[in-house]
mmCIF file of C-alpha atoms in Angstrom:
data_model
loop_
_atom_site.group_PDB
_atom_site.id
_atom_site.type_symbol
_atom_site.label_atom_id
_atom_site.label_comp_id
_atom_site.label_asym_id
_atom_site.label_seq_id
_atom_site.Cartn_x
_atom_site.Cartn_y
_atom_site.Cartn_z
ATOM 1 C CA MET A 1 12.548 33.861 -49.079
ATOM 2 C CA GLY A 2 15.330 33.910 -50.390
ATOM 3 C CA THR A 3 17.075 33.409 -53.891
ATOM 4 C CA LEU A 4 17.214 29.801 -55.626
ATOM 5 C CA ASN A 5 21.029 30.411 -55.082
ATOM 6 C CA GLU A 6 20.707 30.859 -51.188
ATOM 7 C CA ASP A 7 18.209 28.052 -50.931
ATOM 8 C CA TRP A 8 19.803 25.647 -53.074
ATOM 9 C CA PRO A 9 21.897 22.316 -51.249
ATOM 10 C CA VAL A 10 24.597 21.967 -53.882
ATOM 11 C CA ALA A 11 28.245 22.203 -52.236
ATOM 12 C CA GLU A 12 31.595 23.457 -54.750
ATOM 13 C CA LEU A 13 33.361 20.676 -55.944
ATOM 14 C CA ASP A 14 36.322 21.532 -57.288
ATOM 15 C CA ALA A 15 38.343 20.541 -59.993
ATOM 16 C CA VAL A 16 39.018 16.792 -60.047
ATOM 17 C CA ARG A 17 35.670 15.723 -58.211
ATOM 18 C CA ARG A 18 33.959 18.086 -60.958
ATOM 19 C CA LEU A 19 35.988 16.096 -63.564
ATOM 20 C CA ARG A 20 34.534 12.577 -61.784
ATOM 21 C CA VAL A 21 30.929 13.620 -62.231
ATOM 22 C CA VAL A 22 31.902 14.305 -65.931
ATOM 23 C CA ALA A 23 33.410 10.639 -66.606
ATOM 24 C CA ARG A 24 30.624 9.118 -64.214
ATOM 25 C CA THR A 25 27.767 10.400 -65.990
ATOM 26 C CA THR A 26 28.982 9.557 -69.808
ATOM 27 C CA ALA A 27 29.210 6.432 -71.163
ATOM 28 C CA ALA A 28 31.685 4.520 -72.466
ATOM 29 C CA ALA A 29 34.031 7.126 -69.382
ATOM 30 C CA GLY A 30 37.768 5.763 -68.749
ATOM 31 C CA TYR A 31 38.202 7.432 -66.043
ATOM 32 C CA ALA A 32 41.900 7.553 -62.933
ATOM 33 C CA GLU A 33 42.468 9.108 -60.098
ATOM 34 C CA HIS A 34 45.948 10.006 -58.225
ATOM 35 C CA VAL A 35 47.635 11.748 -55.597
ATOM 36 C CA VAL A 36 51.132 12.805 -57.125
ATOM 37 C CA LEU A 37 53.341 13.550 -54.356
ATOM 38 C CA ALA A 38 54.593 16.457 -56.300
ATOM 39 C CA PRO A 39 53.579 20.634 -56.077
ATOM 40 C CA PHE A 40 49.805 21.623 -57.795
ATOM 41 C CA ASP A 41 52.188 24.442 -60.498
ATOM 42 C CA ARG A 42 55.073 21.218 -61.006
ATOM 43 C CA VAL A 43 52.008 19.007 -61.812
ATOM 44 C CA TRP A 44 49.411 21.281 -63.522
ATOM 45 C CA GLY A 45 52.889 22.873 -65.945
ATOM 46 C CA LEU A 46 53.285 20.200 -66.758
ATOM 47 C CA ALA A 47 49.696 18.475 -67.666
ATOM 48 C CA SER A 48 49.064 21.848 -69.466
ATOM 49 C CA ASP A 49 51.154 21.453 -72.412
ATOM 50 C CA LEU A 50 48.741 19.975 -74.766
ATOM 51 C CA GLU A 51 51.563 19.625 -77.006
ATOM 52 C CA GLU A 52 53.810 17.854 -75.445
ATOM 53 C CA GLN A 53 52.545 16.048 -73.262
ATOM 54 C CA LEU A 54 49.231 14.788 -74.710
ATOM 55 C CA PRO A 55 51.168 12.498 -77.345
ATOM 56 C CA ARG A 56 52.981 10.996 -74.654
ATOM 57 C CA LEU A 57 50.063 10.627 -72.121
ATOM 58 C CA ILE A 58 47.315 8.833 -75.122
ATOM 59 C CA THR A 59 49.614 6.231 -77.665
ATOM 60 C CA ASP A 60 46.460 6.812 -79.874
ATOM 61 C CA ILE A 61 47.879 10.716 -80.442
ATOM 62 C CA SER A 62 51.567 10.915 -82.416
ATOM 63 C CA ALA A 63 50.950 14.896 -82.844
ATOM 64 C CA PHE A 64 48.155 17.901 -80.528
ATOM 65 C CA THR A 65 47.955 20.805 -81.681
ATOM 66 C CA VAL A 66 46.806 24.302 -80.553
ATOM 67 C CA THR A 67 45.434 26.398 -84.271
ATOM 68 C CA SER A 68 43.764 28.549 -82.116
ATOM 69 C CA VAL A 69 43.690 30.681 -78.345
ATOM 70 C CA ARG A 70 40.432 32.507 -77.262
ATOM 71 C CA GLY A 71 41.749 33.172 -73.522
ATOM 72 C CA ASP A 72 40.405 30.153 -72.234
ATOM 73 C CA ARG A 73 38.876 28.727 -74.829
ATOM 74 C CA LEU A 74 41.570 26.417 -77.201
ATOM 75 C CA GLU A 75 41.067 25.025 -80.764
ATOM 76 C CA ALA A 76 44.017 21.871 -81.652
ATOM 77 C CA ARG A 77 44.272 19.144 -83.965
ATOM 78 C CA ALA A 78 45.235 16.102 -83.297
ATOM 79 C CA ARG A 79 46.438 12.757 -85.762
ATOM 80 C CA SER A 80 47.421 9.456 -85.057
ATOM 81 C CA PRO A 81 49.947 7.263 -85.516
ATOM 82 C CA LEU A 82 47.454 6.061 -88.704
ATOM 83 C CA GLY A 83 47.610 9.186 -90.171
ATOM 84 C CA MET A 84 43.729 9.561 -88.874
ATOM 85 C CA ARG A 85 43.375 13.794 -87.923
ATOM 86 C CA ALA A 86 40.056 15.638 -85.708
ATOM 87 C CA ARG A 87 39.527 18.467 -84.265
ATOM 88 C CA PHE A 88 39.566 19.580 -81.205
ATOM 89 C CA ASP A 89 37.833 22.544 -79.223
ATOM 90 C CA VAL A 90 39.632 22.866 -75.544
ATOM 91 C CA VAL A 91 39.203 24.962 -72.410
ATOM 92 C CA LEU A 92 42.263 25.097 -70.461
ATOM 93 C CA ARG A 93 41.787 26.932 -67.224
ATOM 94 C CA PRO A 94 44.438 26.874 -64.351
ATOM 95 C CA GLY A 95 43.971 23.136 -62.917
ATOM 96 C CA TRP A 96 40.696 22.176 -65.738
ATOM 97 C CA CYS A 97 40.827 20.914 -69.362
ATOM 98 C CA LEU A 98 38.355 19.786 -71.024
ATOM 99 C CA MET A 99 38.347 19.049 -74.872
ATOM 100 C CA GLN A 100 35.562 17.473 -77.424
ATOM 101 C CA SER A 101 36.213 16.316 -80.261
ATOM 102 C CA ARG A 102 33.215 14.794 -83.142
ATOM 103 C CA PHE A 103 34.370 11.945 -81.813
ATOM 104 C CA VAL A 104 36.469 11.702 -78.345
ATOM 105 C CA LEU A 105 36.277 13.378 -74.835
ATOM 106 C CA GLY A 106 38.546 14.095 -72.437
ATOM 107 C CA GLY A 107 39.918 15.837 -69.798
ATOM 108 C CA MET A 108 41.771 16.508 -66.996
ATOM 109 C CA ALA A 109 42.308 18.380 -63.512
ATOM 110 C CA ALA A 110 43.773 18.997 -60.689
ATOM 111 C CA VAL A 111 43.629 20.201 -57.058
ATOM 112 C CA PRO A 112 47.242 21.075 -53.920
ATOM 113 C CA GLU A 113 45.569 18.210 -51.441
ATOM 114 C CA GLY A 114 49.008 18.072 -48.753
ATOM 115 C CA ASP A 115 51.623 18.569 -49.887
ATOM 116 C CA GLY A 116 50.601 16.661 -53.921
ATOM 117 C CA THR A 117 48.580 17.501 -55.973
ATOM 118 C CA ARG A 118 45.302 14.461 -56.623
ATOM 119 C CA PHE A 119 45.576 14.281 -60.132
ATOM 120 C CA ALA A 120 42.437 13.010 -63.029
ATOM 121 C CA PHE A 121 42.724 11.789 -65.696
ATOM 122 C CA PHE A 122 39.022 10.911 -68.161
ATOM 123 C CA GLY A 123 38.475 10.296 -72.314
ATOM 124 C CA ALA A 124 35.799 8.548 -73.916
ATOM 125 C CA LEU A 125 34.163 8.028 -77.292
ATOM 126 C CA ARG A 126 31.749 9.420 -78.234
ATOM 127 C CA ILE A 127 30.168 7.221 -81.094
ATOM 128 C CA PRO A 128 26.353 6.387 -81.595
ATOM 129 C CA GLY A 129 25.084 3.486 -80.028
ATOM 130 C CA VAL A 130 28.429 3.729 -76.880
ATOM 131 C CA ARG A 131 25.625 3.437 -73.729
ATOM 132 C CA TRP A 132 24.703 -0.473 -74.755
ATOM 133 C CA LEU A 133 28.758 -0.874 -74.615
ATOM 134 C CA ASP A 134 29.541 1.017 -72.218
ATOM 135 C CA ARG A 135 29.641 -2.103 -69.202
ATOM 136 C CA ALA A 136 31.846 -4.108 -71.084
ATOM 137 C CA LEU A 137 34.164 -1.186 -72.293
ATOM 138 C CA HIS A 138 34.531 0.266 -68.190
ATOM 139 C CA PRO A 139 37.450 -2.318 -68.373
ATOM 140 C CA LEU A 140 39.074 -1.698 -71.301
ATOM 141 C CA LEU A 141 38.818 1.718 -71.168
ATOM 142 C CA ASP A 142 40.114 2.345 -67.579
ATOM 143 C CA PRO A 143 43.386 0.873 -67.823
ATOM 144 C CA LEU A 144 44.182 3.554 -70.695
ATOM 145 C CA GLY A 145 43.415 5.701 -68.044
ATOM 146 C CA ALA A 146 45.494 4.885 -65.489
ATOM 147 C CA LYS A 147 48.565 4.752 -67.947
ATOM 148 C CA ALA A 148 47.691 8.110 -69.233
ATOM 149 C CA LEU A 149 48.308 9.612 -65.583
ATOM 150 C CA LYS A 150 51.448 6.840 -64.526
ATOM 151 C CA ARG A 151 53.153 8.112 -67.798
ATOM 152 C CA LEU A 152 52.972 11.991 -66.568
ATOM 153 C CA THR A 153 53.788 10.044 -62.926
ATOM 154 C CA ASP A 154 56.710 9.394 -64.368
ATOM 155 C CA GLN A 155 57.823 12.683 -65.997
ATOM 156 C CA LEU A 156 57.891 13.955 -61.849
ATOM 157 C CA ASP A 157 61.253 11.698 -61.198
ATOM 158 C CA LEU A 158 59.468 11.289 -57.999
ATOM 159 C CA PRO A 159 61.077 9.490 -54.969
#
């Protein structure tokens, strides 16, 4: 009999599929995914500039400042237009970004696909009792992810 890993029938998931699983198993989550007609390095180079891009992609963030970097682990502070502040723990790797604060979970993922890049964006609320509101919040949250994805692709000057 082989080891557990040899017998375990699980496929490797790319970064976008992993983010899709995270989004679909998280209550009160919005998710958007799209193939962008630009190379992976260009798309991820833009998306992974968190300090510059998060305030552009998410209208509820007016500033996002990385305060600490330890390899692929970052700590950051976000500020809202109304002055609210949050500390985020971030994992940032090529094609993968997962961020969480006390009340918010979010992420981005990208993988090359043909001549373009499959890009995904997700955000969720982490507040007590949110699971009860999950169905009601999806129609509100999914469009927010789509809008953030469009703001990113608009910067790429695509045909």
